[in-house]
PDB file of C-alpha atoms and ligand atoms in Angstrom:
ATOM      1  CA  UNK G  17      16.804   6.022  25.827  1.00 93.00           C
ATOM      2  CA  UNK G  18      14.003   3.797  26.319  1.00 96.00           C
ATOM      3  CA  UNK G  19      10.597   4.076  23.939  1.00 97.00           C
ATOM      4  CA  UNK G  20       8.237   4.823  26.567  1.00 97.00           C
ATOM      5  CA  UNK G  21      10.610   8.109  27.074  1.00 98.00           C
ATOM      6  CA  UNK G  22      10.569   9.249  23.684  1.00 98.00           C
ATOM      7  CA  UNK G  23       6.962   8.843  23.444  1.00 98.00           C
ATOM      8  CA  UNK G  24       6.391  10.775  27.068  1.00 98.00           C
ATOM      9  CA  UNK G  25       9.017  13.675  24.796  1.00 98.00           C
ATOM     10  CA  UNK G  26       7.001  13.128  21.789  1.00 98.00           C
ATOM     11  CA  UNK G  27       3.965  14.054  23.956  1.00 98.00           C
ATOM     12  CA  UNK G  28       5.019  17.019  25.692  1.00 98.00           C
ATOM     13  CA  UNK G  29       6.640  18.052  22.536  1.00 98.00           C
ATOM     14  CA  UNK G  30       2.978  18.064  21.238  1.00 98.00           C
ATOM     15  CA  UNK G  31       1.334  19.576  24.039  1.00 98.00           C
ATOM     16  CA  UNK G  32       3.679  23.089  23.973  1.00 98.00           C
ATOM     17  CA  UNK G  33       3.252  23.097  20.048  1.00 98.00           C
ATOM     18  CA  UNK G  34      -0.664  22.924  20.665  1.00 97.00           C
ATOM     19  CA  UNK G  35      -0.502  25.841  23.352  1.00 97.00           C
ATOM     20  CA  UNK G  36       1.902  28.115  20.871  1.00 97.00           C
ATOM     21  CA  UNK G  37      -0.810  27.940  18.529  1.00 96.00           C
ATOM     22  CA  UNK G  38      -3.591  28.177  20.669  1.00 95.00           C
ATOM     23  CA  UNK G  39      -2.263  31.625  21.773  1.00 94.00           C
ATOM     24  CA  UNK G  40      -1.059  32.350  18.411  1.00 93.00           C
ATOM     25  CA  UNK G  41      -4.702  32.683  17.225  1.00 93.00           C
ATOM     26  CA  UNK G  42      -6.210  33.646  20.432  1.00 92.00           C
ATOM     27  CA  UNK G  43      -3.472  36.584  20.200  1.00 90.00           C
ATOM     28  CA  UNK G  44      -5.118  37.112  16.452  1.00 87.00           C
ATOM     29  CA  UNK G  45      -8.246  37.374  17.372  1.00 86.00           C
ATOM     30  CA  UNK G  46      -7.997  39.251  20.628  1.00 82.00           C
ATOM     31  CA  UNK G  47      -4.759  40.623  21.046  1.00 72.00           C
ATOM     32  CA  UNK G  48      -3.218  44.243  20.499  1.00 75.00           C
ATOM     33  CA  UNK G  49       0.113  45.122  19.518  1.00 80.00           C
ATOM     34  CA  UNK G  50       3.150  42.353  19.498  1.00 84.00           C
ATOM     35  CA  UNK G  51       2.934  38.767  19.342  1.00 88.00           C
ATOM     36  CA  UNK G  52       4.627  37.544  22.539  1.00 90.00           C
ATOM     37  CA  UNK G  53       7.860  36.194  22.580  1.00 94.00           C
ATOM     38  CA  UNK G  54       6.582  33.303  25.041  1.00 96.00           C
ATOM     39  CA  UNK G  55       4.465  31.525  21.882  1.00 95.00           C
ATOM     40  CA  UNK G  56       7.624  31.514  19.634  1.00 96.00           C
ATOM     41  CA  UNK G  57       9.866  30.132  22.247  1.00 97.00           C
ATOM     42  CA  UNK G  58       7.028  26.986  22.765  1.00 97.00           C
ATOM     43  CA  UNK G  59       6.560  26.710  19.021  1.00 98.00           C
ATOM     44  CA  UNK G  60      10.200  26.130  18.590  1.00 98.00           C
ATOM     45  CA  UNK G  61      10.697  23.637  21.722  1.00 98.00           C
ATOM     46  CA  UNK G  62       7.212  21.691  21.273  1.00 98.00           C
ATOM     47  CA  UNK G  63       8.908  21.242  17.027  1.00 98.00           C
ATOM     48  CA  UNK G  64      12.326  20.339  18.700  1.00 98.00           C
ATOM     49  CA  UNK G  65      10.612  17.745  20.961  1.00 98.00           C
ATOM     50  CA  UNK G  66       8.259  16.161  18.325  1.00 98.00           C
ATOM     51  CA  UNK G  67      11.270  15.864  16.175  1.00 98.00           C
ATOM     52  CA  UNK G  68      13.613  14.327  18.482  1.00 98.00           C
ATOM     53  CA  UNK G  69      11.730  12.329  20.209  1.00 98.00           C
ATOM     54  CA  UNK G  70       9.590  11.177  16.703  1.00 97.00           C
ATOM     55  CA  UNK G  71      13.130   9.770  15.205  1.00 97.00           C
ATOM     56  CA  UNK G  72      13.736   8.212  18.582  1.00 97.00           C
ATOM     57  CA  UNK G  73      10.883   6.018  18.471  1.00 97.00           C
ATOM     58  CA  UNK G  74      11.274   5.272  14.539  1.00 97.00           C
ATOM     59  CA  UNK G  75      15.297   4.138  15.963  1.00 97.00           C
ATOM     60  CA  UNK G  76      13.515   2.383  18.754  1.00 97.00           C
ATOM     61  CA  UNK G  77      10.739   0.687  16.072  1.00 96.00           C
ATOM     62  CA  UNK G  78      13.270  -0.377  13.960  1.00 96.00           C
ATOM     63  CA  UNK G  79      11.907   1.716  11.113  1.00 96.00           C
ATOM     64  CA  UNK G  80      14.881   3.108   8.774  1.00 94.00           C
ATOM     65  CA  UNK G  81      15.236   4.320   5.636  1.00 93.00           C
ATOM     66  CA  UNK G  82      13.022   4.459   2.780  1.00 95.00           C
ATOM     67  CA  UNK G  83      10.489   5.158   5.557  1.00 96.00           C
ATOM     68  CA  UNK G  84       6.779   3.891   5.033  1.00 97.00           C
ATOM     69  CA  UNK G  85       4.138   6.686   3.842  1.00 97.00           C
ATOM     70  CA  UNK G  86       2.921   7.472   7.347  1.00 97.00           C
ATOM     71  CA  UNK G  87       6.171   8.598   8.166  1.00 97.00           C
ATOM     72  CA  UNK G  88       6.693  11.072   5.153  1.00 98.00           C
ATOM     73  CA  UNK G  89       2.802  12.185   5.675  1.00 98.00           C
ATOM     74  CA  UNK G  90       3.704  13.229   9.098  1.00 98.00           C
ATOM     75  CA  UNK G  91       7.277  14.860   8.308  1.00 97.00           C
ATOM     76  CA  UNK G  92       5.077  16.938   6.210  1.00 98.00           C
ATOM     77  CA  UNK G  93       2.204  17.286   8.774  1.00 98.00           C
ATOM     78  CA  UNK G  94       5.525  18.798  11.201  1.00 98.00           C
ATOM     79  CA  UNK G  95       6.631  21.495   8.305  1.00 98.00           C
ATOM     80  CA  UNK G  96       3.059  22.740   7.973  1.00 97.00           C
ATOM     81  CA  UNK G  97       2.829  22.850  11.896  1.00 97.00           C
ATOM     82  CA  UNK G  98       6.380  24.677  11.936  1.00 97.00           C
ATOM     83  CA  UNK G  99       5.179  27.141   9.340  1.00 96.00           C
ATOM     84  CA  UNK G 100       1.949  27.447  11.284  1.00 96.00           C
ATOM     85  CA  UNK G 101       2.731  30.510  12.510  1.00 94.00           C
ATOM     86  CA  UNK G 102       3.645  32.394   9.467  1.00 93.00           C
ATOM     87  CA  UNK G 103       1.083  30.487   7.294  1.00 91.00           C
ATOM     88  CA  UNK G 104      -1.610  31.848  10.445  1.00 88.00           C
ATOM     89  CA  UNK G 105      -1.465  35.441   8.933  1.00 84.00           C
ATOM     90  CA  UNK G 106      -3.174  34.413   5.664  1.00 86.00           C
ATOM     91  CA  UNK G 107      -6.303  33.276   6.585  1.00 86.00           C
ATOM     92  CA  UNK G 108      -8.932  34.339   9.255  1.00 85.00           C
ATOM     93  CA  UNK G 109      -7.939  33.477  12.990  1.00 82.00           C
ATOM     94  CA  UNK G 110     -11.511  31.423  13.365  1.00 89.00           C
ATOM     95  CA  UNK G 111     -10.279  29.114  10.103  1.00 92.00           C
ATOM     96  CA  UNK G 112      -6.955  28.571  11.673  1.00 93.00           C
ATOM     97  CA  UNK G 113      -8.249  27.258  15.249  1.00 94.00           C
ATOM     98  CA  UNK G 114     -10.377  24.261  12.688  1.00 95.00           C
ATOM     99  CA  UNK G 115      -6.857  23.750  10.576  1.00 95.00           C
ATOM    100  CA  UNK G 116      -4.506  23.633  13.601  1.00 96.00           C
ATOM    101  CA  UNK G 117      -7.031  20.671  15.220  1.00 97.00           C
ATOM    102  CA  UNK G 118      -7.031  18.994  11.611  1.00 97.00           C
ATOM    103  CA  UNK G 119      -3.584  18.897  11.144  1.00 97.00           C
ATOM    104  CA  UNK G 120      -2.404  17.694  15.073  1.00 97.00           C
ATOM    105  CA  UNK G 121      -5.760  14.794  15.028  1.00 98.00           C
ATOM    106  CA  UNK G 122      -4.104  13.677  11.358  1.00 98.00           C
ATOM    107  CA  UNK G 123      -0.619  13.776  13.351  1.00 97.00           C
ATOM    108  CA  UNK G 124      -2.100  11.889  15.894  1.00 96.00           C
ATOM    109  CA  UNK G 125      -4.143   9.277  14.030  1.00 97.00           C
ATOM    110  CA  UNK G 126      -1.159   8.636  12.004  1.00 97.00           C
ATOM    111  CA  UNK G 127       1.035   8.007  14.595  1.00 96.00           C
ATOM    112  CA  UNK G 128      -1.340   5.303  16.218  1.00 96.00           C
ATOM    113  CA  UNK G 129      -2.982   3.709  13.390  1.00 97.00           C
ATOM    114  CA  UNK G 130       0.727   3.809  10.691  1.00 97.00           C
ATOM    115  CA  UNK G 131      -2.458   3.514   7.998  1.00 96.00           C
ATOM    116  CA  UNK G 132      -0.011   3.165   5.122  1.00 95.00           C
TER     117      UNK G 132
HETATM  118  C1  HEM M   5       9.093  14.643  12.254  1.00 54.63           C
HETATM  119  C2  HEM M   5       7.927  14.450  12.631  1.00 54.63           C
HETATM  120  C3  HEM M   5       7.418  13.258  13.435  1.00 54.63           C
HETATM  121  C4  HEM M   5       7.887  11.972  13.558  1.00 54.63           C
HETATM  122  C5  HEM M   5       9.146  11.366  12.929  1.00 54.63           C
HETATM  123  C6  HEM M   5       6.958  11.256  14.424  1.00 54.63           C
HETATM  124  C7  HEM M   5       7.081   9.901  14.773  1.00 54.63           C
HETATM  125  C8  HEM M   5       6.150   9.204  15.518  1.00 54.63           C
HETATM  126  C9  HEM M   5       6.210   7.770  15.758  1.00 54.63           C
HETATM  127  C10 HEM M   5       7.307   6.832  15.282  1.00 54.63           C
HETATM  128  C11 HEM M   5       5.122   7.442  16.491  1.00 54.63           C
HETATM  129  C12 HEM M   5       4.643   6.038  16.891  1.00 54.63           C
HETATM  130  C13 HEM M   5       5.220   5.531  18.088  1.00 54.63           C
HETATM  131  C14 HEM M   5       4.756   4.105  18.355  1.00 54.63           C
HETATM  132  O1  HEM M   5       3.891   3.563  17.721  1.00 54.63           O
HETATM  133  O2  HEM M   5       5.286   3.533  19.250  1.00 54.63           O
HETATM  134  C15 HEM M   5       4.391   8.680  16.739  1.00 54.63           C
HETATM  135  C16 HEM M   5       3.251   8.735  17.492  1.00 54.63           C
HETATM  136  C17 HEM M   5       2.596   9.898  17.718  1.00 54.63           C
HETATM  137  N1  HEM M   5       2.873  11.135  17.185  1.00 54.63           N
HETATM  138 FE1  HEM M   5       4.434  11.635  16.049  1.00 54.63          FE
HETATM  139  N2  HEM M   5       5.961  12.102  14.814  1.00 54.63           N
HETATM  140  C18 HEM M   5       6.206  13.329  14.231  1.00 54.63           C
HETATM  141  C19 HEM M   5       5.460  14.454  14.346  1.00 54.63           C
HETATM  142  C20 HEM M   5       4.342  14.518  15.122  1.00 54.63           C
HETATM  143  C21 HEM M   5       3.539  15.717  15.231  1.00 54.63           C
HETATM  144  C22 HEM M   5       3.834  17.020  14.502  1.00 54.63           C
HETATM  145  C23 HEM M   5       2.519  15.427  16.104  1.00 54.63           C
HETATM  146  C24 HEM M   5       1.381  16.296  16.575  1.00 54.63           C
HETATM  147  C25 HEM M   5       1.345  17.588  16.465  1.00 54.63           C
HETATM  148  C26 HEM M   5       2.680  14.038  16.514  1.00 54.63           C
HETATM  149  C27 HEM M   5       1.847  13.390  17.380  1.00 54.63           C
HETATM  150  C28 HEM M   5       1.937  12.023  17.685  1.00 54.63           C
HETATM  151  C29 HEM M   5       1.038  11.312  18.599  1.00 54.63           C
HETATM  152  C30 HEM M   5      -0.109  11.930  19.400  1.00 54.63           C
HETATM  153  C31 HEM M   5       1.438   9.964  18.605  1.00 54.63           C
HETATM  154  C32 HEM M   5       0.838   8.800  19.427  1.00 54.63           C
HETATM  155  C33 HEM M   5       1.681   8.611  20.636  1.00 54.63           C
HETATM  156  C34 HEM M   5       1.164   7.446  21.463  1.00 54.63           C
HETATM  157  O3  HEM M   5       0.721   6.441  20.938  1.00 54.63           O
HETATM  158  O4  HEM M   5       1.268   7.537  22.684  1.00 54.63           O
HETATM  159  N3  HEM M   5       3.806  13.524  15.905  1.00 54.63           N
HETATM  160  N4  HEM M   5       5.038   9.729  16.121  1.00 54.63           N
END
C-alpha cells in the first residue's frame, strides 16, 4: 500500500477516535444511564486505524528500529488516547474535553513537524 493511503487510514483513524471521545464526555456531562456501545466500537477502530496505518507510513518512511523520539512520544500519546476512556472517569468531564484536544494537537504536531 501506497503512503498517501496510509495517511488517508491514519486520518480517518483519527477522526472516529476524536468522535468516541467527543461523545464519551458529552455522554459525561449530559447523559443518563449506560455509555453507548457505539463510542467503544469507534474508540477501538479509530486506535486500530491510527496504529496500522501509523506503522505503515514509518515502513513507507523508511524509519525502523530504534525509532527517533517523536515516534516513542506518540506511541505514548496512542496509550493515553486508548486509556482515554477509562482515565475520563477521574477527572471532571469539562477538564477532559481541554486534555483530549491537548493530547490529539501534540499527536498531530508531532506527526508533521518529527521535532526530535
Ligand atoms: C502508534 C501510534 C502512531 C504512529 C506510529 C503514528 C505515525 C505517524 C507517522 C509516521 C506520521 C507522519 C507521516 C509523514 O510524515 O508522512 C504521522 C502523522 C500524523 N499522525 Fe500519527 N501516528 C500514531 C498515532 C497518532 C495519533 C494517536 C494521532 C492523533 C490522535 C495521530 C495523528 C497524526 C496526524 C494528524 C498526522 C499528520 C498527517 C498528515 O501530515 O497528513 N497519530 N503519524
Amino acid at each position: 500500500m501506497s503512503h498517501a493511503f496510509y495517511n488517508v487510514l491514519h486520518i480517518v483513524g483519527l477522526v472516529l477516535l476524536t468522535s468516541s471521545l467527543a461523545g464519551i464526555l458529552m455522554h459525561r456531562q449530559t447523559g443518563t444511564g449506560e455509555r453507548p456501545r457505539m463510542l467503544a466500537i469507534l474508540h477501538g477502530i479509530g486506535l486500530f486505524l491510527l496504529l496500522l496505518a501509523g506503522f505503515g507510513m514509518l515502513a513507507r518512511l523508511g524509519i525502523m528500529w530504534p525509532w527517533p523520539g517523536w515516534v516513542v512520544f506518540k506511541v505514548v500519546l496512542f496509550a493515553v488516547l486508548g486509556a482515554f476512556p477509562a482515565l475520563s472517569k477521574r477527572f471532571d468531564a469539562g477538564i477532559g474535553w481541554w486534555i483530549a484536544i491537548l493530547l490529539i494537537l501534540l499527536a498531530a504536531w508531532t506527526g508533521i513537524t518529527k521535532p526530535f
